[in-house]
Amino acid sequence: MIDLRRIRVGIEIQGELTLYEGLRIRVSGTKYANALQNECTVTINGLNARTRNFLMTETSPFNENRTPKKLTVEVGRESTGLFLIFSGDIISADIGAAPDVEIALRAKTNNANMGKVVAYSAGALAPLSSISQQVASSNGVRLDFQAPIKISPTIRLAARLPDR
């Protein structure tokens, strides 16, 4: 018995998740183990014209509705089920040339937070961990602060009067 592969793509627009499975779906992407954003490109064939037009309109960077449009990709086998390999924000949608009626969606992880400008002020001796926690909280992400905390000796400043 052949254990078939499964792939399911979920597109969340305005809080409504639409799952696509059983169509001709091609996924490629890159995962990074550093501060770079993970990337994913999903190409879907076989969608009707109304759905393609809706996706092209809603995921356009020129759309006035700036809420993030989420893309999830789940893969697996028939016997073991699906597991999530990518979740991110759609950054562009391109339509393919005829006769193949396809739409290509490009997404990056946490891309909606790239446009946020966050500014904080702190005292002269504020620890970096607390500033980092404030920035992470405002972006809605969890902070994993791994830098060692070094306690420096007390800094003493001596005022020196100019010579007369």
PDB file of C-alpha atoms in Angstrom:
ATOM      1  CA  MET A   1       0.000   0.000   0.000  1.00  0.00           C
ATOM      2  CA  ILE A   2       1.321   3.431  -0.978  1.00  0.00           C
ATOM      3  CA  ASP A   3       1.395   6.058   1.740  1.00  0.00           C
ATOM      4  CA  LEU A   4       0.454   9.183  -0.211  1.00  0.00           C
ATOM      5  CA  ARG A   5       1.797  12.627   0.580  1.00  0.00           C
ATOM      6  CA  ARG A   6      -0.578  15.360   1.691  1.00  0.00           C
ATOM      7  CA  ILE A   7      -0.242  19.108   1.554  1.00  0.00           C
ATOM      8  CA  ARG A   8      -2.683  21.696   2.837  1.00  0.00           C
ATOM      9  CA  VAL A   9      -2.412  25.463   2.470  1.00  0.00           C
ATOM     10  CA  GLY A  10      -4.392  27.790   4.708  1.00  0.00           C
ATOM     11  CA  ILE A  11      -4.997  31.433   3.874  1.00  0.00           C
ATOM     12  CA  GLU A  12      -6.404  33.630   6.630  1.00  0.00           C
ATOM     13  CA  ILE A  13      -7.948  36.902   5.535  1.00  0.00           C
ATOM     14  CA  GLN A  14      -9.843  39.079   8.019  1.00  0.00           C
ATOM     15  CA  GLY A  15      -9.979  36.287  10.581  1.00  0.00           C
ATOM     16  CA  GLU A  16     -11.464  33.727   8.176  1.00  0.00           C
ATOM     17  CA  LEU A  17      -9.293  30.711   7.402  1.00  0.00           C
ATOM     18  CA  THR A  18      -9.717  29.005   4.032  1.00  0.00           C
ATOM     19  CA  LEU A  19      -7.987  25.643   3.540  1.00  0.00           C
ATOM     20  CA  TYR A  20      -6.911  24.387   0.121  1.00  0.00           C
ATOM     21  CA  GLU A  21      -6.152  20.712  -0.377  1.00  0.00           C
ATOM     22  CA  GLY A  22      -6.409  18.340  -3.314  1.00  0.00           C
ATOM     23  CA  LEU A  23      -5.438  20.957  -5.900  1.00  0.00           C
ATOM     24  CA  ARG A  24      -2.139  21.179  -7.716  1.00  0.00           C
ATOM     25  CA  ILE A  25      -0.052  22.939  -5.061  1.00  0.00           C
ATOM     26  CA  ARG A  26       3.685  23.598  -5.265  1.00  0.00           C
ATOM     27  CA  VAL A  27       5.542  24.948  -2.229  1.00  0.00           C
ATOM     28  CA  SER A  28       9.133  26.081  -1.936  1.00  0.00           C
ATOM     29  CA  GLY A  29      10.822  28.019   0.793  1.00  0.00           C
ATOM     30  CA  THR A  30      13.820  28.708   2.947  1.00  0.00           C
ATOM     31  CA  LYS A  31      14.153  28.427   6.708  1.00  0.00           C
ATOM     32  CA  TYR A  32      16.938  30.311   8.410  1.00  0.00           C
ATOM     33  CA  ALA A  33      18.537  29.628  11.777  1.00  0.00           C
ATOM     34  CA  ASN A  34      19.377  33.277  12.367  1.00  0.00           C
ATOM     35  CA  ALA A  35      17.588  36.641  12.428  1.00  0.00           C
ATOM     36  CA  LEU A  36      16.526  36.481   8.756  1.00  0.00           C
ATOM     37  CA  GLN A  37      12.857  35.943   7.999  1.00  0.00           C
ATOM     38  CA  ASN A  38      11.806  32.523   6.742  1.00  0.00           C
ATOM     39  CA  GLU A  39      10.415  32.651   3.202  1.00  0.00           C
ATOM     40  CA  CYS A  40       7.801  30.584   1.410  1.00  0.00           C
ATOM     41  CA  THR A  41       6.318  30.610  -2.094  1.00  0.00           C
ATOM     42  CA  VAL A  42       3.071  28.725  -2.722  1.00  0.00           C
ATOM     43  CA  THR A  43       1.736  28.185  -6.239  1.00  0.00           C
ATOM     44  CA  ILE A  44      -1.854  26.946  -6.507  1.00  0.00           C
ATOM     45  CA  ASN A  45      -3.510  25.790  -9.743  1.00  0.00           C
ATOM     46  CA  GLY A  46      -7.206  25.182 -10.208  1.00  0.00           C
ATOM     47  CA  LEU A  47      -8.793  28.025  -8.266  1.00  0.00           C
ATOM     48  CA  ASN A  48     -11.833  29.657  -9.815  1.00  0.00           C
ATOM     49  CA  ALA A  49     -11.638  33.233 -11.131  1.00  0.00           C
ATOM     50  CA  ARG A  50     -13.573  34.717  -8.220  1.00  0.00           C
ATOM     51  CA  THR A  51     -11.175  33.227  -5.636  1.00  0.00           C
ATOM     52  CA  ARG A  52      -8.093  34.293  -7.610  1.00  0.00           C
ATOM     53  CA  ASN A  53      -9.393  37.862  -7.933  1.00  0.00           C
ATOM     54  CA  PHE A  54     -10.212  37.976  -4.224  1.00  0.00           C
ATOM     55  CA  LEU A  55      -6.720  36.774  -3.272  1.00  0.00           C
ATOM     56  CA  MET A  56      -5.048  39.203  -5.680  1.00  0.00           C
ATOM     57  CA  THR A  57      -7.071  42.109  -4.265  1.00  0.00           C
ATOM     58  CA  GLU A  58      -6.810  41.304  -0.568  1.00  0.00           C
ATOM     59  CA  THR A  59      -3.104  40.381  -0.545  1.00  0.00           C
ATOM     60  CA  SER A  60      -1.962  43.353  -2.606  1.00  0.00           C
ATOM     61  CA  PRO A  61       0.503  45.664  -0.838  1.00  0.00           C
ATOM     62  CA  PHE A  62      -1.582  48.586  -2.184  1.00  0.00           C
ATOM     63  CA  ASN A  63      -4.745  47.409  -0.440  1.00  0.00           C
ATOM     64  CA  GLU A  64      -6.004  49.960   2.093  1.00  0.00           C
ATOM     65  CA  ASN A  65      -6.730  47.171   4.588  1.00  0.00           C
ATOM     66  CA  ARG A  66      -3.288  46.747   6.178  1.00  0.00           C
ATOM     67  CA  THR A  67      -4.184  43.833   8.471  1.00  0.00           C
ATOM     68  CA  PRO A  68      -1.788  40.926   7.911  1.00  0.00           C
ATOM     69  CA  LYS A  69      -2.968  38.109   5.668  1.00  0.00           C
ATOM     70  CA  LYS A  70      -1.654  34.840   7.105  1.00  0.00           C
ATOM     71  CA  LEU A  71      -0.422  31.861   5.107  1.00  0.00           C
ATOM     72  CA  THR A  72       0.103  28.428   6.659  1.00  0.00           C
ATOM     73  CA  VAL A  73       1.537  25.324   5.032  1.00  0.00           C
ATOM     74  CA  GLU A  74       0.987  21.852   6.482  1.00  0.00           C
ATOM     75  CA  VAL A  75       2.511  18.708   5.014  1.00  0.00           C
ATOM     76  CA  GLY A  76       2.549  15.037   5.891  1.00  0.00           C
ATOM     77  CA  ARG A  77       1.419  11.577   4.864  1.00  0.00           C
ATOM     78  CA  GLU A  78      -1.967   9.894   4.782  1.00  0.00           C
ATOM     79  CA  SER A  79      -1.010   7.539   7.608  1.00  0.00           C
ATOM     80  CA  THR A  80       0.655  10.044   9.963  1.00  0.00           C
ATOM     81  CA  GLY A  81      -1.362  13.207   9.352  1.00  0.00           C
ATOM     82  CA  LEU A  82      -0.266  16.777   8.785  1.00  0.00           C
ATOM     83  CA  PHE A  83       2.127  19.041  10.655  1.00  0.00           C
ATOM     84  CA  LEU A  84       2.818  22.756  10.296  1.00  0.00           C
ATOM     85  CA  ILE A  85       6.046  23.676   8.487  1.00  0.00           C
ATOM     86  CA  PHE A  86       5.430  27.360   7.732  1.00  0.00           C
ATOM     87  CA  SER A  87       3.328  30.208   9.062  1.00  0.00           C
ATOM     88  CA  GLY A  88       3.782  33.775   7.900  1.00  0.00           C
ATOM     89  CA  ASP A  89       2.352  36.927   6.360  1.00  0.00           C
ATOM     90  CA  ILE A  90       1.626  37.172   2.620  1.00  0.00           C
ATOM     91  CA  ILE A  91       3.736  39.889   0.998  1.00  0.00           C
ATOM     92  CA  SER A  92       2.705  39.478  -2.661  1.00  0.00           C
ATOM     93  CA  ALA A  93       0.431  37.582  -5.026  1.00  0.00           C
ATOM     94  CA  ASP A  94       1.143  37.062  -8.717  1.00  0.00           C
ATOM     95  CA  ILE A  95      -1.053  35.510 -11.370  1.00  0.00           C
ATOM     96  CA  GLY A  96       0.426  33.032 -13.817  1.00  0.00           C
ATOM     97  CA  ALA A  97       0.233  33.134 -17.595  1.00  0.00           C
ATOM     98  CA  ALA A  98      -2.455  31.317 -19.581  1.00  0.00           C
ATOM     99  CA  PRO A  99      -3.274  28.462 -20.142  1.00  0.00           C
ATOM    100  CA  ASP A 100      -2.094  27.489 -16.640  1.00  0.00           C
ATOM    101  CA  VAL A 101      -4.331  29.500 -14.374  1.00  0.00           C
ATOM    102  CA  GLU A 102      -2.211  29.674 -11.251  1.00  0.00           C
ATOM    103  CA  ILE A 103      -1.588  32.103  -8.451  1.00  0.00           C
ATOM    104  CA  ALA A 104       1.747  32.419  -6.655  1.00  0.00           C
ATOM    105  CA  LEU A 105       1.706  33.692  -3.075  1.00  0.00           C
ATOM    106  CA  ARG A 106       4.928  34.826  -1.396  1.00  0.00           C
ATOM    107  CA  ALA A 107       5.113  35.038   2.379  1.00  0.00           C
ATOM    108  CA  LYS A 108       7.612  35.825   5.122  1.00  0.00           C
ATOM    109  CA  THR A 109       7.465  35.084   8.822  1.00  0.00           C
ATOM    110  CA  ASN A 110       6.316  37.948  11.034  1.00  0.00           C
ATOM    111  CA  ASN A 111       6.440  40.400   8.130  1.00  0.00           C
ATOM    112  CA  ALA A 112       3.605  42.571   9.472  1.00  0.00           C
ATOM    113  CA  ASN A 113       5.835  43.692  12.361  1.00  0.00           C
ATOM    114  CA  MET A 114       8.584  44.882  10.013  1.00  0.00           C
ATOM    115  CA  GLY A 115       6.732  48.155   9.409  1.00  0.00           C
ATOM    116  CA  LYS A 116       6.174  48.968  13.053  1.00  0.00           C
ATOM    117  CA  VAL A 117       8.289  51.735  14.491  1.00  0.00           C
ATOM    118  CA  VAL A 118       8.917  51.174  18.175  1.00  0.00           C
ATOM    119  CA  ALA A 119      10.644  53.781  20.324  1.00  0.00           C
ATOM    120  CA  TYR A 120      11.357  53.568  24.036  1.00  0.00           C
ATOM    121  CA  SER A 121      13.301  55.715  26.383  1.00  0.00           C
ATOM    122  CA  ALA A 122      15.005  54.393  29.451  1.00  0.00           C
ATOM    123  CA  GLY A 123      17.366  55.543  32.125  1.00  0.00           C
ATOM    124  CA  ALA A 124      21.116  55.555  31.725  1.00  0.00           C
ATOM    125  CA  LEU A 125      21.528  52.233  33.534  1.00  0.00           C
ATOM    126  CA  ALA A 126      18.478  50.337  32.186  1.00  0.00           C
ATOM    127  CA  PRO A 127      19.272  46.676  31.479  1.00  0.00           C
ATOM    128  CA  LEU A 128      19.094  45.567  27.867  1.00  0.00           C
ATOM    129  CA  SER A 129      16.820  42.679  28.829  1.00  0.00           C
ATOM    130  CA  SER A 130      14.059  45.025  30.016  1.00  0.00           C
ATOM    131  CA  ILE A 131      14.275  47.194  26.890  1.00  0.00           C
ATOM    132  CA  SER A 132      14.182  44.063  24.719  1.00  0.00           C
ATOM    133  CA  GLN A 133      11.161  42.773  26.632  1.00  0.00           C
ATOM    134  CA  GLN A 134       9.278  46.031  26.015  1.00  0.00           C
ATOM    135  CA  VAL A 135       9.978  45.866  22.272  1.00  0.00           C
ATOM    136  CA  ALA A 136       8.957  42.200  22.096  1.00  0.00           C
ATOM    137  CA  SER A 137       5.734  42.871  24.000  1.00  0.00           C
ATOM    138  CA  SER A 138       4.731  45.707  21.675  1.00  0.00           C
ATOM    139  CA  ASN A 139       5.247  43.417  18.664  1.00  0.00           C
ATOM    140  CA  GLY A 140       3.332  40.535  20.207  1.00  0.00           C
ATOM    141  CA  VAL A 141       6.239  38.085  20.178  1.00  0.00           C
ATOM    142  CA  ARG A 142       7.930  36.073  22.901  1.00  0.00           C
ATOM    143  CA  LEU A 143      11.426  37.127  23.917  1.00  0.00           C
ATOM    144  CA  ASP A 144      14.173  34.559  24.369  1.00  0.00           C
ATOM    145  CA  PHE A 145      16.911  36.747  25.861  1.00  0.00           C
ATOM    146  CA  GLN A 146      20.139  34.728  25.930  1.00  0.00           C
ATOM    147  CA  ALA A 147      22.824  37.342  26.461  1.00  0.00           C
ATOM    148  CA  PRO A 148      24.723  36.933  29.719  1.00  0.00           C
ATOM    149  CA  ILE A 149      23.888  39.513  32.336  1.00  0.00           C
ATOM    150  CA  LYS A 150      27.079  41.177  33.481  1.00  0.00           C
ATOM    151  CA  ILE A 151      27.141  43.224  36.631  1.00  0.00           C
ATOM    152  CA  SER A 152      29.669  45.991  36.326  1.00  0.00           C
ATOM    153  CA  PRO A 153      31.279  47.724  39.294  1.00  0.00           C
ATOM    154  CA  THR A 154      29.786  51.020  40.356  1.00  0.00           C
ATOM    155  CA  ILE A 155      30.933  53.837  38.162  1.00  0.00           C
ATOM    156  CA  ARG A 156      32.174  56.808  40.092  1.00  0.00           C
ATOM    157  CA  LEU A 157      32.523  60.100  38.384  1.00  0.00           C
ATOM    158  CA  ALA A 158      34.739  62.739  39.831  1.00  0.00           C
ATOM    159  CA  ALA A 159      34.154  66.323  38.939  1.00  0.00           C
ATOM    160  CA  ARG A 160      37.308  68.071  37.991  1.00  0.00           C
ATOM    161  CA  LEU A 161      37.532  71.807  38.200  1.00  0.00           C
ATOM    162  CA  PRO A 162      39.419  73.568  35.455  1.00  0.00           C
ATOM    163  CA  ASP A 163      42.831  74.936  36.381  1.00  0.00           C
ATOM    164  CA  ARG A 164      43.028  78.731  36.895  1.00  0.00           C
TER     165      ARG A 164
END
